[in-house]
Amino acid sequence: MKKFYSAALFLALSAIVSGQATFGNLDLNQKSSLIYTVNQDIPGAGKYDALFTVKLGQDNIQGSPQLITCFPEKMELLNENSTLQLRNRYGTAWYSFADDSLTWKSESDRIPVEYTRIGAVSPSPDGKWICYVNQTKNAQGQLLLVDAMTGKSCILVEENPFRYDSVNVKWAPDSKALLYEKNGAVYFITPSSAFKNVSLPEDYRKIGDGYISSVEWTDNASLLYISGDIIYLIRENELYTRGLYSSFVGNGTIAGRLPQSFDPSEDIFFCDNEGHQLVLITGGNFINYYSIGSSGYDYVTSRGIYPLTGIKGAPLKYKVFWTGERKPLLWMEMLSYSTGKKTATFYSLYGKNGRMELLLDTEESTEPVLSKDGKHLAFGSGKSAFIYDLTEWKLCGKTSGEKILSLLWLTNSTLVAGSDETVFLYSVDYKSLASSQQVLFLSSAGKAFWNGEEICSKTASGKIYSWNSKRKSWDLNAALSDVKNASEKNSRYRVFLGTSLNNHFNNSIYVRSLSGSVLTYPLYSQTEIPSETRKSKRVALVFDAMESGEGVPQILSVLEEYSLKGTFFLNGEFIRRYPVETKQIVASGCQCASIFYSSADLLSSNFIIDSDFIKRGLARNEDEFFSATGKELSLMWHAPYYRSNDMMKAAAAEAGYSYLEACQEIKDSVSFEEAASDPSVKYLSSSQLIDQITASLYDGMVISISTGKSKGSRKDYLYENIDLLISAILDSGCTIVDAAQFAR
């Protein structure tokens, strides 16, 4: 593996993946150059055909295979927007806008068959610096600050939460400072000083207690910091002064006071360009729109409070954008109650009569991105990208024909769009609404073929592109109208697909020389290395819906992302409290089983349980479920808290039920209070729980995860990191199977 600034930006993990690599679409030209595709379906990471070319030799290939497509699993703009960085399972590539060329900065020298999913990075607004988490454990790693051009790095936090979709840092708009969190406090650092070893000790760079959600930058590089119910204003040029003398001057200038205390573990806020307005989202249940006065200690002025009770789904993510008239626009990603699918909605928080007004809803949406001047908003939905005027909320531009994966603003009127077919520039003239589109290179193979000595590919939209080997890029070929027939043979060689000895591959490419001594060799020796024939461990995930359902939307969203169908065990108490979430689980297509009709401990001395009681309790839960959903529960159950005896199991078996036992050594229900009062009980964070689970995986293991919060307080819950748990299980070489396989 060639390395650039860090192999962590190319997250090649060490596990067997369920989606094997498949070779196909062989085409051999008269000069003995071969093109072919490699297809892999990686859970949570996507599926696409990568296109390669290689020159054949008598007894081996000449040089290494060359990857000539670049799929935009992740994209970032670097170095003052002069460079587009793309990351996928094959490595990291840079596209230069000045040279119109694509260069691989880190590239695998073989087909990466291990489980791969790419983590998030956070580039500075000027693209000169990058922050990311170098994953050292399943759910945490080192928070690194990297010079994007030189690759030089420094560690900001040794143990930082790892996420696939975000890095918990916030850059100043001018890129001169960075905010990060560590051990329940927020700190700042200036990248220029970090690499000159002149930065102040961390204690003097502390903003205050809280999480990254406690702070927000304004456009003039000041920041708002909320502690309790007090809003502080800190100017960028005062950061070092505040840090050095915080014990004397406090956390900053008091800008206002909230009517309620801010909880950084659950609440988030967004401020306008000047820090005079903010939108506070409390507990995922209320949208609060406030104006901040000028007298400091005064309470903020409420301009709208919107309970999220009338929406058609459960919120997953939020973003707030401000119009040119400094009005807030809310984007919200939700999981639909009726379909169980993700939808995105845009709301005006300044509608008529003080109401939250729906502007647009759409499915399969990417996160919206704001233009540099703050006037336009772009997002992808299905096979289109849309640009809206943020002030008047009118459509200014639209692409069509390719599924949009991600968008970046190159200028105020030009987007970089990554799709499943190409990466292209889309430009709009806002006055005339005229638009243009320029393909930079291909994301996936399309229908590739040789046109003499020229590699061509026809995309699903019907356009044909030619590979420019000098620039390592693709050009539109208007002269060609159709695909040419592929050939697997010339006067010197024949290529064909055969069986691979390595079970990471569905097949293998073989080359047979037809002149001189007859010889057959595999294109990749990797496919001829026999894999260890050990049986993969089978693991099941079950989700216990007992008394709370905060985690249901996130769990269902991640299961869909990984193309998994989990098993939910529902208790009668949950069904009665959360009928909408119960319907949402059913709509997702997940299996639904029973946890009896009440949440009482059936082995408690307070009850005398007989066979008839068990049968009636299960039947009552069936009735509760049918009444809420119109569907039937599957005939599988477990007792509340998995506490049962042989009599209960036998009684349920007479009623047609099978019983499922789950691993009880690992729980996320232990609270801080319980651990403090009982020395024998140990509190484990979700990161520690995932590490403990993966260290003890065995064939037939059933992992039970609660769908909500337990009694008492915890910093986090396992359902909040369900994607990391699934990735860790796959990374360990296990197969995730239906829980019914282990029911008895």
XYZ file of C-alpha atoms in Angstrom:
744
model
C 0.000 0.000 0.000
C 1.396 3.372 -0.993
C 0.807 5.866 1.784
C 0.115 9.609 1.616
C -0.684 11.589 4.751
C -2.424 8.747 6.554
C -3.673 5.292 5.831
C -6.578 6.123 8.138
C -8.097 8.186 5.343
C -8.283 4.890 3.473
C -10.018 2.757 6.064
C -9.120 -0.775 5.033
C -10.207 -2.925 7.937
C -9.278 -6.557 8.546
C -12.349 -8.688 8.097
C -14.202 -10.995 5.777
C -16.974 -9.125 4.005
C -20.207 -10.782 2.985
C -20.145 -9.183 -0.494
C -17.418 -10.970 -2.464
C -15.471 -9.378 -5.317
C -16.676 -10.324 -8.802
C -14.689 -9.803 -12.023
C -16.486 -9.177 -15.302
C -16.817 -7.313 -18.617
C -13.515 -8.513 -20.111
C -12.362 -6.807 -23.325
C -8.936 -7.450 -24.902
C -7.592 -5.278 -27.726
C -5.060 -6.123 -30.457
C -2.213 -4.511 -28.502
C -2.843 -7.001 -25.648
C -4.272 -4.436 -23.246
C -7.172 -5.693 -21.177
C -10.012 -3.804 -19.515
C -12.253 -5.395 -16.895
C -14.490 -4.512 -13.969
C -14.493 -5.410 -10.282
C -17.821 -5.361 -8.493
C -18.258 -5.452 -4.723
C -21.295 -4.863 -2.543
C -20.016 -3.629 0.829
C -22.673 -3.338 3.576
C -23.080 0.307 4.465
C -20.620 1.449 1.785
C -22.388 0.881 -1.524
C -22.021 -1.108 -4.724
C -20.323 -0.094 -7.964
C -18.186 -1.392 -10.851
C -14.574 -0.210 -10.757
C -12.872 -0.186 -14.182
C -9.258 -1.359 -14.581
C -6.830 -1.685 -17.453
C -3.593 -3.710 -17.662
C -1.020 -4.727 -20.288
C -0.592 -8.507 -20.654
C 2.778 -10.239 -20.924
C 3.931 -13.733 -21.871
C 4.092 -15.151 -18.349
C 2.759 -12.272 -16.261
C 1.180 -8.836 -16.552
C 3.370 -5.847 -17.427
C 3.229 -3.435 -14.489
C 0.306 -3.079 -12.108
C -3.367 -2.852 -13.082
C -4.487 0.754 -13.397
C -7.776 1.904 -11.869
C -9.314 4.445 -14.261
C -12.622 5.226 -12.534
C -12.977 6.907 -9.149
C -16.148 6.429 -7.124
C -16.991 9.378 -4.808
C -17.709 7.524 -1.574
C -16.441 10.705 0.147
C -15.434 14.069 -1.385
C -13.683 17.156 0.030
C -12.300 20.375 -1.459
C -8.713 21.224 -0.500
C -6.127 23.967 -1.014
C -8.392 26.968 -1.669
C -10.756 24.834 -3.790
C -8.027 24.008 -6.294
C -8.078 20.294 -5.479
C -10.929 17.823 -5.186
C -10.158 14.918 -2.860
C -12.017 11.630 -3.380
C -11.855 8.654 -1.052
C -13.146 5.129 -1.588
C -12.221 1.545 -0.767
C -9.369 1.610 -3.312
C -7.599 4.642 -1.846
C -7.432 8.431 -1.967
C -7.288 10.424 -5.230
C -6.809 14.110 -5.982
C -8.337 15.862 -8.971
C -6.627 19.103 -10.037
C -9.008 21.640 -11.576
C -6.078 23.544 -13.088
C -4.601 20.501 -14.870
C -7.867 18.577 -15.359
C -6.059 15.477 -14.104
C -6.684 12.762 -11.537
C -3.833 11.390 -9.390
C -4.010 8.603 -6.815
C -2.291 9.676 -3.593
C -2.759 6.375 -1.785
C -3.729 3.279 -3.728
C -4.118 -0.383 -2.954
C -1.745 -2.700 -4.801
C -4.375 -5.468 -4.746
C -8.155 -5.827 -4.695
C -9.255 -4.760 -1.168
C -11.499 -7.638 -0.119
C -11.605 -6.790 3.582
C -14.577 -4.988 5.080
C -14.183 -1.336 4.104
C -16.181 1.720 4.989
C -14.824 5.234 4.736
C -14.849 7.525 7.770
C -15.567 11.246 7.850
C -13.043 14.075 7.648
C -13.547 17.768 8.387
C -11.511 20.074 6.118
C -11.003 23.710 7.052
C -12.970 26.225 4.925
C -9.790 27.107 3.017
C -8.939 23.420 2.547
C -5.431 23.748 4.003
C -6.092 21.643 7.090
C -7.970 18.432 7.780
C -9.348 16.978 10.992
C -10.302 13.322 11.279
C -10.361 10.458 13.775
C -7.726 7.777 13.249
C -9.740 4.765 14.356
C -7.849 2.757 16.994
C -10.840 0.951 18.472
C -14.288 0.097 17.175
C -15.925 3.334 18.295
C -13.047 5.674 19.078
C -9.631 6.812 17.949
C -7.149 9.674 17.901
C -8.426 13.078 16.803
C -5.763 14.323 14.375
C -5.086 17.715 12.831
C -3.329 17.341 9.458
C -1.640 19.736 7.062
C -3.428 18.706 3.848
C -0.466 19.507 1.588
C 2.477 18.118 3.575
C 0.733 15.356 5.500
C 2.249 16.504 8.776
C -0.095 15.752 11.689
C -0.541 16.309 15.405
C -2.788 14.573 17.930
C -5.452 16.755 19.545
C -7.253 14.060 21.558
C -6.008 10.528 22.247
C -9.465 9.006 22.806
C -12.147 10.640 20.691
C -15.501 9.238 19.513
C -15.398 7.851 15.966
C -18.297 8.441 13.560
C -18.812 7.545 9.914
C -20.753 10.712 9.080
C -19.099 13.502 11.079
C -16.113 14.672 13.127
C -16.972 16.523 16.327
C -15.009 19.695 15.570
C -16.006 23.153 14.309
C -13.814 25.374 12.129
C -13.765 29.173 12.266
C -15.007 30.662 8.961
C -11.527 32.096 8.298
C -9.866 28.710 9.096
C -7.643 30.345 11.722
C -9.051 28.425 14.694
C -10.618 25.065 15.447
C -12.921 24.020 18.283
C -12.894 20.471 19.652
C -14.172 18.659 22.707
C -12.331 16.553 25.260
C -13.463 15.023 28.551
C -16.616 17.123 28.821
C -15.049 20.468 27.874
C -14.548 22.523 24.704
C -11.100 23.756 23.631
C -9.684 25.793 20.762
C -6.442 25.572 18.819
C -4.950 27.531 15.928
C -3.476 25.219 13.255
C -0.618 27.625 12.526
C 0.612 27.408 16.127
C -0.045 23.677 16.469
C 2.638 22.848 13.910
C 5.140 25.409 15.193
C 5.103 24.006 18.733
C 4.212 27.424 20.114
C 0.633 26.657 21.145
C -0.396 27.379 24.719
C -0.957 24.418 27.060
C -4.448 23.000 26.679
C -5.607 24.303 30.068
C -5.208 27.854 28.734
C -7.163 27.051 25.564
C -10.335 25.939 27.315
C -13.564 27.634 26.239
C -15.662 26.015 28.963
C -17.437 22.855 30.053
C -19.733 21.134 27.579
C -19.625 19.385 24.209
C -19.084 20.601 20.670
C -22.846 21.258 20.565
C -22.264 23.996 23.166
C -20.497 26.293 20.682
C -21.206 27.826 17.281
C -19.194 30.218 15.076
C -20.646 33.365 13.533
C -19.582 34.642 10.114
C -17.291 37.288 11.627
C -15.351 34.532 13.465
C -16.882 35.259 16.854
C -18.435 32.355 18.671
C -21.439 31.788 20.870
C -20.969 29.476 23.838
C -23.924 28.300 25.937
C -23.413 27.152 29.513
C -26.539 26.357 31.493
C -28.962 29.118 30.542
C -26.302 31.776 29.809
C -25.199 32.666 26.270
C -21.644 33.985 26.018
C -20.086 35.859 23.100
C -16.340 35.360 22.520
C -14.500 37.090 19.699
C -11.778 35.181 17.876
C -9.093 37.717 18.760
C -10.045 37.310 22.441
C -9.599 33.524 22.563
C -6.115 33.540 24.054
C -6.970 36.350 26.456
C -10.067 34.541 27.687
C -8.080 31.332 28.050
C -5.278 32.936 30.064
C -7.502 35.002 32.337
C -10.756 33.031 32.433
C -10.591 32.720 36.205
C -10.702 36.540 36.383
C -12.839 37.556 33.402
C -15.136 34.532 33.047
C -16.115 32.689 29.891
C -16.782 35.755 27.715
C -19.228 38.623 27.329
C -22.734 37.646 28.393
C -24.979 38.055 25.343
C -28.264 36.760 26.723
C -30.107 34.256 28.827
C -32.295 31.316 27.825
C -35.634 30.552 29.498
C -34.402 27.011 30.148
C -31.064 25.334 30.774
C -29.195 24.019 27.722
C -28.327 20.292 27.817
C -25.336 19.748 25.482
C -25.832 15.974 25.494
C -29.289 16.292 23.880
C -29.780 19.870 22.648
C -28.254 21.627 19.645
C -28.374 25.225 18.457
C -27.680 27.240 15.303
C -26.976 30.985 15.187
C -27.279 33.509 12.364
C -24.347 35.224 10.657
C -24.010 37.907 13.322
C -24.933 35.885 16.395
C -28.109 37.926 17.001
C -30.557 35.061 16.478
C -30.513 31.396 17.295
C -32.602 28.300 16.736
C -32.456 25.894 19.650
C -33.616 22.276 19.263
C -34.324 20.732 22.642
C -34.372 16.981 23.097
C -35.390 16.441 19.488
C -38.925 17.522 20.430
C -39.118 21.332 20.232
C -37.812 23.945 17.795
C -37.236 27.262 19.606
C -36.534 30.433 17.578
C -35.027 33.307 19.607
C -33.647 36.828 19.150
C -30.740 37.905 21.319
C -30.970 41.440 22.724
C -28.169 43.944 23.242
C -28.239 44.355 27.017
C -26.558 41.091 27.960
C -28.395 39.786 31.009
C -31.847 40.026 29.429
C -33.708 36.893 28.469
C -33.802 36.121 24.768
C -36.982 37.088 22.909
C -39.038 34.158 21.666
C -40.004 34.412 17.995
C -41.562 30.974 17.747
C -41.840 27.639 19.548
C -42.704 24.655 17.378
C -43.394 21.232 18.925
C -42.516 18.400 16.549
C -45.831 16.644 17.015
C -47.503 17.136 13.651
C -44.716 15.922 11.393
C -44.986 12.630 9.506
C -41.820 10.997 10.738
C -39.210 10.704 13.463
C -36.356 13.255 13.172
C -32.828 11.952 12.537
C -30.780 15.052 11.594
C -31.194 18.827 11.589
C -29.594 21.826 9.880
C -30.605 25.488 9.981
C -29.801 27.964 7.188
C -30.351 31.731 7.232
C -31.783 33.649 4.286
C -30.419 36.932 2.992
C -33.062 38.582 5.152
C -31.709 36.696 8.183
C -34.687 34.374 8.423
C -34.207 30.751 9.533
C -34.865 27.793 7.246
C -34.917 24.341 8.844
C -33.840 21.151 7.057
C -34.798 17.941 8.770
C -34.136 14.322 7.808
C -36.820 11.984 9.130
C -37.802 8.350 9.096
C -41.338 8.161 7.758
C -43.882 6.653 10.122
C -45.904 5.182 7.258
C -43.175 3.768 5.002
C -40.177 3.352 7.292
C -38.056 5.175 4.660
C -35.909 8.289 4.998
C -37.440 11.566 3.884
C -36.119 15.121 4.012
C -38.175 18.250 4.621
C -37.540 21.987 4.459
C -39.486 24.308 6.776
C -39.698 28.051 7.078
C -39.618 29.145 10.722
C -41.022 32.549 9.809
C -44.304 31.466 8.248
C -47.672 33.143 8.538
C -49.161 33.472 12.011
C -45.882 32.313 13.552
C -46.246 28.766 12.241
C -43.608 26.388 10.959
C -44.409 26.259 7.239
C -43.553 23.238 5.077
C -41.682 24.308 1.926
C -40.625 20.989 0.418
C -40.350 17.307 1.201
C -38.377 14.742 -0.749
C -37.029 11.192 -0.512
C -33.491 9.868 -1.030
C -32.042 13.291 -0.273
C -28.443 14.210 0.385
C -27.639 16.736 3.093
C -28.065 20.286 1.743
C -24.995 22.471 1.261
C -24.888 26.265 1.388
C -23.098 28.369 -1.230
C -20.110 30.451 -0.108
C -22.129 33.680 -0.189
C -25.027 32.096 1.689
C -27.551 32.852 -1.050
C -28.228 29.416 -2.522
C -28.854 25.940 -1.220
C -28.143 22.703 -3.102
C -29.131 19.119 -2.399
C -29.497 15.856 -4.267
C -32.667 13.790 -4.444
C -32.867 10.592 -6.451
C -31.431 11.184 -9.908
C -31.368 14.983 -9.670
C -29.497 17.801 -7.987
C -31.438 20.965 -7.129
C -30.330 24.548 -6.476
C -32.750 26.860 -4.640
C -32.618 30.583 -4.059
C -32.553 30.715 -0.279
C -34.275 34.105 0.099
C -37.231 33.588 -2.228
C -37.187 29.791 -2.054
C -37.409 29.292 -5.790
C -35.779 26.661 -7.983
C -32.764 28.020 -9.902
C -31.233 24.896 -11.369
C -31.712 21.155 -11.722
C -29.680 18.254 -13.090
C -31.199 14.939 -14.133
C -30.272 11.397 -15.082
C -27.709 10.390 -12.440
C -28.184 9.409 -8.793
C -26.581 12.146 -6.700
C -24.394 10.946 -3.818
C -22.788 14.192 -2.633
C -22.426 17.877 -3.521
C -19.808 20.564 -2.892
C -19.801 24.262 -3.860
C -16.757 25.130 -5.979
C -17.914 28.743 -6.502
C -21.160 30.563 -5.690
C -22.642 29.343 -8.963
C -20.827 26.049 -9.600
C -21.319 22.699 -7.902
C -19.114 19.635 -7.828
C -21.551 16.718 -8.012
C -20.606 13.133 -7.251
C -23.024 10.635 -8.763
C -23.172 6.891 -9.301
C -22.012 7.391 -12.914
C -19.775 10.477 -13.081
C -18.266 13.316 -11.100
C -19.219 16.535 -12.847
C -19.391 20.319 -12.574
C -22.800 21.962 -12.743
C -22.917 25.743 -13.290
C -25.905 28.118 -13.290
C -26.324 31.705 -14.440
C -28.847 32.960 -11.878
C -30.064 35.828 -14.069
C -30.888 33.826 -17.182
C -31.165 30.459 -15.370
C -29.031 28.992 -18.168
C -26.936 26.054 -16.982
C -24.059 23.880 -18.164
C -22.631 20.526 -17.153
C -19.051 19.237 -17.523
C -17.985 15.677 -16.688
C -14.618 15.496 -14.915
C -14.267 11.695 -14.795
C -16.294 8.510 -14.433
C -17.390 7.197 -11.042
C -18.078 3.663 -12.246
C -17.454 1.604 -15.351
C -20.711 1.927 -17.260
C -20.458 -0.166 -20.436
C -16.700 -0.050 -21.138
C -15.135 -1.193 -24.416
C -12.073 -0.790 -26.641
C -12.294 1.505 -29.645
C -8.994 0.447 -31.230
C -6.401 1.562 -28.684
C -8.820 3.930 -26.964
C -10.819 2.981 -23.854
C -14.420 4.160 -24.031
C -17.430 3.839 -21.772
C -21.113 4.425 -22.334
C -22.983 5.670 -19.272
C -26.604 4.900 -18.436
C -27.522 8.357 -19.743
C -26.314 7.259 -23.213
C -23.200 9.443 -23.495
C -19.857 7.920 -24.482
C -16.594 9.043 -22.887
C -12.978 8.292 -23.813
C -10.120 7.776 -21.362
C -7.340 10.354 -21.683
C -4.267 8.454 -20.493
C -2.070 11.573 -20.384
C -4.341 13.571 -18.089
C -5.745 10.468 -16.393
C -9.232 11.806 -17.015
C -12.224 11.330 -19.322
C -13.436 13.324 -22.345
C -16.819 13.319 -24.052
C -16.596 11.427 -27.358
C -19.272 12.838 -29.652
C -17.947 10.887 -32.658
C -18.988 7.498 -31.263
C -22.644 6.510 -31.245
C -22.639 2.997 -29.861
C -20.736 0.342 -27.937
C -18.350 -1.938 -29.842
C -18.359 -5.683 -29.311
C -16.020 -6.996 -26.638
C -13.308 -9.513 -27.407
C -11.685 -12.037 -25.074
C -9.010 -13.131 -27.577
C -6.352 -11.741 -29.913
C -3.464 -13.384 -31.783
C -1.359 -13.710 -28.623
C -3.707 -14.189 -25.665
C -7.080 -15.400 -24.537
C -8.671 -14.203 -21.308
C -11.472 -15.920 -19.455
C -13.251 -16.109 -16.092
C -12.680 -19.162 -13.924
C -12.968 -20.398 -10.375
C -11.036 -18.666 -7.586
C -9.412 -20.614 -4.762
C -9.914 -17.598 -2.494
C -13.425 -17.408 -1.074
C -13.195 -13.598 -1.002
C -13.756 -13.769 -4.773
C -16.676 -15.132 -6.765
C -14.373 -15.785 -9.720
C -10.926 -15.065 -11.127
C -9.476 -13.716 -14.404
C -7.096 -16.069 -16.213
C -4.752 -15.304 -19.107
C -3.695 -17.993 -21.585
C -0.822 -17.292 -23.984
C -1.455 -18.613 -27.509
C 2.055 -18.265 -28.962
C 5.264 -19.994 -27.945
C 4.934 -22.269 -24.927
C 1.314 -22.484 -23.812
C 0.940 -20.941 -20.369
C -2.029 -19.964 -18.206
C -1.715 -17.571 -15.287
C -4.149 -15.657 -13.038
C -4.337 -11.908 -13.501
C -4.260 -11.561 -9.696
C -2.161 -14.061 -7.757
C -4.298 -12.983 -4.809
C -7.203 -15.025 -6.217
C -5.049 -18.192 -6.190
C -4.226 -18.064 -2.495
C -6.585 -20.523 -0.795
C -8.608 -18.953 1.990
C -8.887 -20.469 5.397
C -11.968 -22.682 5.259
C -13.148 -21.986 8.779
C -16.862 -21.522 9.228
C -17.946 -17.937 9.770
C -19.454 -17.234 13.183
C -23.162 -16.474 13.062
C -24.380 -13.528 15.127
C -27.918 -12.168 15.548
C -28.984 -8.656 16.542
C -32.260 -8.223 18.415
C -33.825 -4.970 19.571
C -35.867 -4.914 22.763
C -38.709 -2.383 22.732
C -39.812 -2.332 26.363
C -40.697 1.072 27.784
C -38.948 3.687 25.605
C -38.411 4.194 21.901
C -35.994 7.102 21.376
C -33.636 4.912 19.375
C -36.142 3.294 16.992
C -35.630 5.761 14.083
C -31.846 5.588 14.292
C -31.835 1.781 14.492
C -34.171 1.422 11.504
C -32.168 3.962 9.509
C -28.894 2.095 10.069
C -30.453 -1.300 9.345
C -31.667 0.056 5.996
C -28.222 1.483 5.319
C -26.664 -1.957 5.831
C -29.500 -3.782 4.017
C -30.334 -5.716 7.184
C -33.672 -6.728 8.684
C -33.430 -6.906 12.457
C -35.740 -8.638 14.902
C -37.668 -6.375 17.280
C -39.135 -7.839 20.457
C -42.068 -5.672 21.500
C -43.609 -5.467 24.922
C -47.270 -4.576 25.450
C -46.240 -1.507 27.426
C -44.187 -0.253 24.469
C -47.001 -0.910 21.983
C -49.447 1.073 24.115
C -47.030 3.980 24.643
C -45.571 4.088 21.130
C -48.184 2.959 18.587
C -46.683 5.177 15.855
C -43.163 3.787 16.363
C -44.645 0.272 16.409
C -46.190 0.897 12.991
C -42.867 2.336 11.828
C -41.084 -0.891 12.769
C -43.663 -2.915 10.859
C -43.389 -0.618 7.817
C -39.628 -1.184 7.732
C -40.158 -4.897 7.090
C -38.354 -6.018 10.248
C -39.530 -9.109 12.099
C -41.648 -8.415 15.190
C -41.733 -10.806 18.152
C -43.048 -10.677 21.724
C -41.814 -9.662 25.186
C -45.075 -10.507 26.951
C -47.785 -7.906 27.591
C -46.222 -6.218 30.664
C -42.704 -5.218 31.647
C -42.831 -6.906 35.056
C -40.056 -9.270 36.118
C -41.843 -12.633 35.878
C -39.450 -14.241 38.367
C -40.137 -11.610 41.014
C -41.432 -12.882 44.363
C -44.337 -10.449 43.958
C -45.971 -12.767 41.401
C -47.223 -16.316 41.343
C -46.941 -17.346 37.715
C -48.640 -20.391 36.237
C -48.887 -21.822 32.720
C -52.229 -20.193 31.978
C -50.905 -16.761 32.968
C -48.075 -17.059 30.428
C -50.408 -18.141 27.628
C -52.892 -15.358 28.352
C -50.093 -12.761 28.593
C -48.710 -13.743 25.205
C -52.177 -13.749 23.659
C -52.921 -10.315 25.081
C -49.686 -8.973 23.564
C -50.746 -10.414 20.201
C -54.028 -8.526 20.509
C -52.254 -5.271 21.448
C -49.951 -5.590 18.430
C -52.761 -6.447 16.002
C -54.875 -3.577 17.300
C -52.009 -1.124 16.685
C -50.767 -2.455 13.334
C -53.300 -4.840 11.818
C -50.475 -7.400 11.663
C -49.634 -10.554 13.586
C -46.632 -11.035 15.852
C -44.282 -13.864 14.941
C -44.397 -16.814 17.330
C -41.096 -16.081 19.040
C -40.656 -14.518 22.452
C -38.497 -13.888 25.461
C -39.517 -12.861 28.970
C -39.010 -9.283 30.196
C -35.313 -8.784 31.041
C -34.740 -12.366 29.743
C -35.744 -13.724 33.181
C -37.689 -16.954 32.777
C -37.851 -20.571 33.887
C -38.640 -23.936 32.287
C -42.330 -23.737 33.183
C -42.742 -20.432 31.328
C -40.961 -21.748 28.249
C -42.999 -24.940 28.249
C -46.272 -23.027 28.586
C -45.336 -20.749 25.685
C -44.283 -23.747 23.615
C -47.758 -25.235 24.105
C -49.100 -21.974 22.635
C -46.803 -22.395 19.630
C -44.000 -20.042 20.738
C -40.239 -20.626 20.543
C -37.963 -18.925 23.090
C -34.865 -16.836 22.367
C -32.026 -16.404 24.843
C -29.618 -13.479 24.432
C -26.195 -12.741 25.850
C -26.750 -11.035 29.210
C -23.149 -10.269 30.148
C -23.150 -7.098 28.067
C -25.764 -4.407 28.735
C -26.115 -0.685 28.143
C -28.729 -0.321 30.869
C -26.250 0.296 33.717
C -26.523 3.936 34.815
C -24.006 6.179 36.547
C -26.151 6.019 39.689
C -26.334 2.213 39.703
C -22.590 1.844 39.221
C -21.897 4.363 42.005
C -24.181 2.597 44.501
C -23.056 -0.963 43.723
C -19.291 -1.619 43.367
C -19.981 -4.976 41.687
C -21.747 -3.240 38.786
C -19.515 -1.637 36.161
C -20.538 1.238 33.928
C -19.402 0.861 30.319
C -19.731 3.476 27.601
C -21.130 2.410 24.236
C -17.572 2.369 22.848
C -16.428 0.042 25.631
C -19.506 -2.130 25.126
C -18.773 -2.529 21.406
C -15.156 -3.473 22.174
C -16.332 -6.003 24.765
C -18.924 -7.484 22.403
C -16.493 -7.936 19.527
C -13.886 -9.460 21.851
C -16.364 -12.153 22.936
C -18.165 -13.013 19.662
C -19.087 -16.682 19.280
C -21.179 -18.736 16.900
C -24.840 -18.439 17.860
C -24.408 -15.232 19.866
C -27.555 -13.116 20.220
C -26.842 -9.469 21.040
C -29.697 -7.607 22.705
C -29.943 -3.829 22.232
C -32.490 -1.583 23.903
C -34.514 0.760 21.674
C -34.430 3.583 24.194
C -33.034 5.061 27.353
C -32.985 3.225 30.647
C -33.736 4.558 34.102
C -30.955 6.684 35.517
C -28.386 8.601 33.509
C -25.794 7.537 30.951
C -23.528 9.496 28.624
C -24.515 7.371 25.634
C -26.391 4.263 24.550
C -25.577 1.366 22.263
C -28.347 2.268 19.802
C -26.579 5.589 19.152
C -23.613 3.676 17.730
C -25.426 0.768 16.121
C -23.604 1.380 12.811
C -20.238 1.003 14.543
C -21.396 -2.204 16.226
C -22.523 -3.702 12.907
C -19.250 -2.671 11.244
C -17.248 -4.180 14.120
C -19.131 -7.481 13.801
C -18.490 -7.602 10.046
C -14.898 -6.538 10.641
C -14.519 -9.573 12.906
C -15.443 -11.907 10.064
C -18.881 -12.798 11.440
C -22.118 -13.153 9.511
C -25.222 -11.372 10.815
C -28.173 -13.762 10.585
C -31.864 -13.977 11.463
C -32.398 -14.433 15.209
C -34.991 -17.148 14.515
C -32.091 -19.532 13.787
C -31.289 -19.602 17.508
C -34.803 -19.749 18.987
C -35.776 -22.959 20.789
